Structure formats: C-alpha cells, structure tokens
PDB file of C-alpha atoms in Angstrom:
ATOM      1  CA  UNK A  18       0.000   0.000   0.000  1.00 64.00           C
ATOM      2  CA  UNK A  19       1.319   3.404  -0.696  1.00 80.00           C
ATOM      3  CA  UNK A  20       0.252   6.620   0.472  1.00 87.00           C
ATOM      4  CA  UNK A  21      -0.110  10.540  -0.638  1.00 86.00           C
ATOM      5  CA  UNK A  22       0.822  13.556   0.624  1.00 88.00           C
ATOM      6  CA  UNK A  23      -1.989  16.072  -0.025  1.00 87.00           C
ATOM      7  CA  UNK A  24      -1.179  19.688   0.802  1.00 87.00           C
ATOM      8  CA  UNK A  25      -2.490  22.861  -0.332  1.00 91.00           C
ATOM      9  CA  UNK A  26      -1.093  26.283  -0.278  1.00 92.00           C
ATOM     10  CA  UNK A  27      -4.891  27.597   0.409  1.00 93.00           C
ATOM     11  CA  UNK A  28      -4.675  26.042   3.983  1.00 94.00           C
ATOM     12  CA  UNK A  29      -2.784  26.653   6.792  1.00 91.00           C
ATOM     13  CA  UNK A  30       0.637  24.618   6.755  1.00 87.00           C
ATOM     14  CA  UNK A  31       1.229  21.891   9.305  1.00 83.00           C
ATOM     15  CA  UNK A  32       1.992  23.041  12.954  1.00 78.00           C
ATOM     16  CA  UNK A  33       3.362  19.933  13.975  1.00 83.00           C
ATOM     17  CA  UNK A  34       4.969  16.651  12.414  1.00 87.00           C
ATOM     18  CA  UNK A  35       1.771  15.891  10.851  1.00 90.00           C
ATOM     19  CA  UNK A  36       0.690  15.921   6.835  1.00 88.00           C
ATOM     20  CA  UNK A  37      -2.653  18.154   5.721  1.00 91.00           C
ATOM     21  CA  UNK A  38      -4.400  15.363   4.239  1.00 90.00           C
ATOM     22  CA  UNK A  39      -2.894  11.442   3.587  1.00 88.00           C
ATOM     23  CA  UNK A  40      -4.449   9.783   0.784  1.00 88.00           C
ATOM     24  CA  UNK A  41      -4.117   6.049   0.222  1.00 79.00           C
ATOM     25  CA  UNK A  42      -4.670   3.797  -2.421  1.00 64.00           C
ATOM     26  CA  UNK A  43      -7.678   2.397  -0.791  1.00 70.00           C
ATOM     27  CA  UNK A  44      -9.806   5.245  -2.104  1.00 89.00           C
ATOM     28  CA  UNK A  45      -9.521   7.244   1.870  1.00 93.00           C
ATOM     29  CA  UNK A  46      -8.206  10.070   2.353  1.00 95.00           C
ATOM     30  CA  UNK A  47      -7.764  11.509   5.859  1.00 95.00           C
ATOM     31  CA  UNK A  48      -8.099  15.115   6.485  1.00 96.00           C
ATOM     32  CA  UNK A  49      -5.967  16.593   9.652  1.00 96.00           C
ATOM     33  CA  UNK A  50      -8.078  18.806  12.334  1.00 97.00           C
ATOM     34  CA  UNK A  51      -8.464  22.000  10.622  1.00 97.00           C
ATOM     35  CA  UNK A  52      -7.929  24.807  13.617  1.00 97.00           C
ATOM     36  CA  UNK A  53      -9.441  27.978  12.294  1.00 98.00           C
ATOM     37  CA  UNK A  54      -6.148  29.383  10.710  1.00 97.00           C
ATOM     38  CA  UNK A  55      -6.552  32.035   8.011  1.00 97.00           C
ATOM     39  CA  UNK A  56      -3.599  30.981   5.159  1.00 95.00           C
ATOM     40  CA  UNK A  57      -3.003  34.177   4.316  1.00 94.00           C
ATOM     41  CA  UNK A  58      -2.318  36.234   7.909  1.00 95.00           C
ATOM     42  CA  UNK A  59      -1.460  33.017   9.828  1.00 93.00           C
ATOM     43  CA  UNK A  60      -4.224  34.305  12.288  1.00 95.00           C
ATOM     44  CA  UNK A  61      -7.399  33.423  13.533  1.00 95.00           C
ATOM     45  CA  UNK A  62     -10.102  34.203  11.092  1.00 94.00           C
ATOM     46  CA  UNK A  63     -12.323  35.771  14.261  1.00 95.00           C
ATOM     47  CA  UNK A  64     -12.955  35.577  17.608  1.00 97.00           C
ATOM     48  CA  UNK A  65     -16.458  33.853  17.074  1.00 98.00           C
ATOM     49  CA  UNK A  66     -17.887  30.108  16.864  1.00 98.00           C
ATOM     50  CA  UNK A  67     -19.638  31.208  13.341  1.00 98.00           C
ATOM     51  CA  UNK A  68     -16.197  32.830  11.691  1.00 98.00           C
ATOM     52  CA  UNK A  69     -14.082  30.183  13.010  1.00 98.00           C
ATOM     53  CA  UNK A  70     -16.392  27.247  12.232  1.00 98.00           C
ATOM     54  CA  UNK A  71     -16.190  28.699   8.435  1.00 98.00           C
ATOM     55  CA  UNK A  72     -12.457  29.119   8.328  1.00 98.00           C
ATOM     56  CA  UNK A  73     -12.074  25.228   9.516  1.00 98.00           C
ATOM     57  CA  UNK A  74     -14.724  24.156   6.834  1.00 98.00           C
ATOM     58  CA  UNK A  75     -12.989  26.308   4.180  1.00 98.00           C
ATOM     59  CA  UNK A  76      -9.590  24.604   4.901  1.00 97.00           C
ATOM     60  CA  UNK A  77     -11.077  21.627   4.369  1.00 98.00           C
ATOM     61  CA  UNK A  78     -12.367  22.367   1.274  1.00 98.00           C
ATOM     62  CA  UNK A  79      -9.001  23.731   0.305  1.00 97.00           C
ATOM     63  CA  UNK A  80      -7.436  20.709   1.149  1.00 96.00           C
ATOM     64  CA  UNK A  81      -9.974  18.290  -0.454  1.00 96.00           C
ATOM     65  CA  UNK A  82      -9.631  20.703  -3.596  1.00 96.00           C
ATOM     66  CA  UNK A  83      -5.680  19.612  -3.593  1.00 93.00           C
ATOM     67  CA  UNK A  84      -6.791  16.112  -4.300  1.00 92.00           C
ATOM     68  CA  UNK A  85      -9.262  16.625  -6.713  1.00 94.00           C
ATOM     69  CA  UNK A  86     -11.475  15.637  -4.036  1.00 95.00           C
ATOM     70  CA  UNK A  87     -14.844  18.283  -2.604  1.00 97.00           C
ATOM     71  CA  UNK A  88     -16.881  18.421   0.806  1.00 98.00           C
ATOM     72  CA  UNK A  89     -18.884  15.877  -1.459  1.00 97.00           C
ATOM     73  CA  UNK A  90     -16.798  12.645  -1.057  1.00 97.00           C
ATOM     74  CA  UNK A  91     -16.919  13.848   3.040  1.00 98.00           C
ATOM     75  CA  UNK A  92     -17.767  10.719   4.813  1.00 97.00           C
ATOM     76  CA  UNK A  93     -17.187  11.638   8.316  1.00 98.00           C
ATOM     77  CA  UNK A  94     -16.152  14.408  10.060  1.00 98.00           C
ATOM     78  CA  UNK A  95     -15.191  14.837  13.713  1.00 98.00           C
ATOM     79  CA  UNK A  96     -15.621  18.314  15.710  1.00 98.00           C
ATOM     80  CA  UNK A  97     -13.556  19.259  18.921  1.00 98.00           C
ATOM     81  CA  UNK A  98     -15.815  22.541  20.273  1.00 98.00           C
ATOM     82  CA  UNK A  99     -13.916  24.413  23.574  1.00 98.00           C
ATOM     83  CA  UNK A 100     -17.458  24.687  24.674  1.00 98.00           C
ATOM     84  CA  UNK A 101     -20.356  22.253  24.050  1.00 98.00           C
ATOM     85  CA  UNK A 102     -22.900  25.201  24.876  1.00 98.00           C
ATOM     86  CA  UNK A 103     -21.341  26.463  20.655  1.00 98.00           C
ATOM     87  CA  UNK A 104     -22.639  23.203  18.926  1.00 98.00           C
ATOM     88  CA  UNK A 105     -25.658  25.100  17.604  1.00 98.00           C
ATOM     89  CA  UNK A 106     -23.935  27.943  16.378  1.00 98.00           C
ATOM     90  CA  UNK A 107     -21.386  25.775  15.188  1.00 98.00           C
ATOM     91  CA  UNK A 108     -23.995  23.224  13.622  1.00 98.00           C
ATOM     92  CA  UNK A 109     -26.009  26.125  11.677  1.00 98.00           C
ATOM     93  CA  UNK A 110     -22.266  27.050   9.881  1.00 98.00           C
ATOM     94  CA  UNK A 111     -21.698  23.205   9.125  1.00 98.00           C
ATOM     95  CA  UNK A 112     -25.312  23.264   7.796  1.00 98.00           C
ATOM     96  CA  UNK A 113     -24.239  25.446   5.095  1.00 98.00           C
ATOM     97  CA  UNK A 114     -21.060  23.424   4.447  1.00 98.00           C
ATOM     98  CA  UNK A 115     -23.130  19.675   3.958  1.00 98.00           C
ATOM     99  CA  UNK A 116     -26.488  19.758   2.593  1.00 95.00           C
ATOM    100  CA  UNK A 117     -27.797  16.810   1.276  1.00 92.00           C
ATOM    101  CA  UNK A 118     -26.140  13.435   1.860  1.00 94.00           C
ATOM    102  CA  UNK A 119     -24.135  14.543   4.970  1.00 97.00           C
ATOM    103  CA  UNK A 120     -21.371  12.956   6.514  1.00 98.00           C
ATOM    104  CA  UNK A 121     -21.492  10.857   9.254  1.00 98.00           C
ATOM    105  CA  UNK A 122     -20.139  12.762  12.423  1.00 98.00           C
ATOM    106  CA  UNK A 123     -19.086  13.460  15.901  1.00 98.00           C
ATOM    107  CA  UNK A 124     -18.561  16.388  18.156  1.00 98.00           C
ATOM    108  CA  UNK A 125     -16.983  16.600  21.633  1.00 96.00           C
ATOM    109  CA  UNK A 126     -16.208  19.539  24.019  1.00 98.00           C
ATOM    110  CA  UNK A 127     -12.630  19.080  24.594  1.00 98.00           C
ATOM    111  CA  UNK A 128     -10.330  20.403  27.930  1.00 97.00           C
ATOM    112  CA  UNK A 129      -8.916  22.644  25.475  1.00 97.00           C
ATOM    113  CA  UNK A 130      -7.352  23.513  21.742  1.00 97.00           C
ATOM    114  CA  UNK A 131      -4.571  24.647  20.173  1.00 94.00           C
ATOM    115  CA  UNK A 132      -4.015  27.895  20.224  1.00 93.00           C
ATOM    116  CA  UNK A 133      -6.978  28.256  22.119  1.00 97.00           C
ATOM    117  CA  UNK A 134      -9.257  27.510  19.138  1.00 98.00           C
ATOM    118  CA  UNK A 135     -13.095  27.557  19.355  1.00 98.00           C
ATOM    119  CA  UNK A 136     -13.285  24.327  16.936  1.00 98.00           C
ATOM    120  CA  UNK A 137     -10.907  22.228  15.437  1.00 98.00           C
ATOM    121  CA  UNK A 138     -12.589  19.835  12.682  1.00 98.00           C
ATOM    122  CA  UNK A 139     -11.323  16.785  11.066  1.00 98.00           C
ATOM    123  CA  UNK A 140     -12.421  14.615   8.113  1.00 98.00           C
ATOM    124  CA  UNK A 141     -12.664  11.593   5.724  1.00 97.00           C
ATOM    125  CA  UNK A 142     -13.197  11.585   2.479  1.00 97.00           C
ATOM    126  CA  UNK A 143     -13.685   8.824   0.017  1.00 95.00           C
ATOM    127  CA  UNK A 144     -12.868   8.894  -3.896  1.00 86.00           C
TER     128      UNK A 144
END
C-alpha cells in the first residue's frame, strides 16, 4: 500500500509533524483537524464560533480541492468545540457546508485547543 501527501497552499501549513491530508490507495483520504487558521495572515479568522467554524470548513475544502477531491466525497467528520454550549452555532455554519447526503459525524467539548481555538474539525473523504 502506498500513500499521498496532499497539501495545499490555500490552507494553513502543518503546525506539527503531521501531513494536511494522507491519501491512500484504498480510495480514503484523511483530512488533519483543521484549527481555524486564516492561510493568508497566519491568524485566527475571528474571535467567534460562526467565523471560526467557516475558516475550519474552508480549509477543508481547500485541502480536499488539492486532491481533486470536494466536501462531497466527506464521509465523516469529527468536531472538537472548547465549549459544548457552541454546537448550535457551530452546527447552523456546518449546515451550510453539507447539505444533502451529509457525513457521518461526531462532536466533543474538549479540555482545550490549540491555540486556544473555538473548533478544530477533522475529516474523511472517500474517492
């Protein structure tokens, strides 16, 4: 089995020893948690659930976009929220992100982020 590197310039680059996005040849690709990094400042996007929901979403799209791949072939996603009491503010963003046929998922409130993120969201894609 090999396996792909997928990166994309339109996301924000690695923080850690970890890859973007791995694609394998069994059709998966796995889509690191996307903090709420703008690419182009390095920054937050915002200081609220709604912006930084988008910014994680969009960065996934980016990186899906790398691979030829679109929030379409999403299978699962997984959210990390700092505070549970943001899942509905969180959930109308994502509701504008997956709209028919939406991915399986899971959200958690977590002790705490990176950076002190709001949401950090991970996915799976198939192709």
């Amino acid at each position: 089995m090999s396996k792909t590197v997928l990166n994309s310039s339109n996301a924000p680059a690695a923080i850690g020893p970890y890859s973007q996005a791995i694609s394998g040849t069994g059709s998966i690709t796995f889509i690191s948690g996307q903090l709420p990094i703008d690419p182009a400042t390095g920054a937050f996007a915002g200081n609220t659930i709604q912006v930084q929901t988008k910014q994680s979403l969009e960065n996934i799209k980016a990186i899906l976009e790398a691979g030829g791949l679109s929030l379409r072939d999403v299978v699962k996603t997984t959210v990390l929220l700092s505070d549970i009491a943001n899942f509905g503010s969180m959930n109308e963003v994502y509701a504008q992100y997956f709209t028919a046929d939406c991915p399986a998922r899971v959200a958690f409130q977590v002790a705490a982020l990176p950076k002190n993120a709001l949401v950090e969201i991970e996915a799976v894609a198939i192709h």
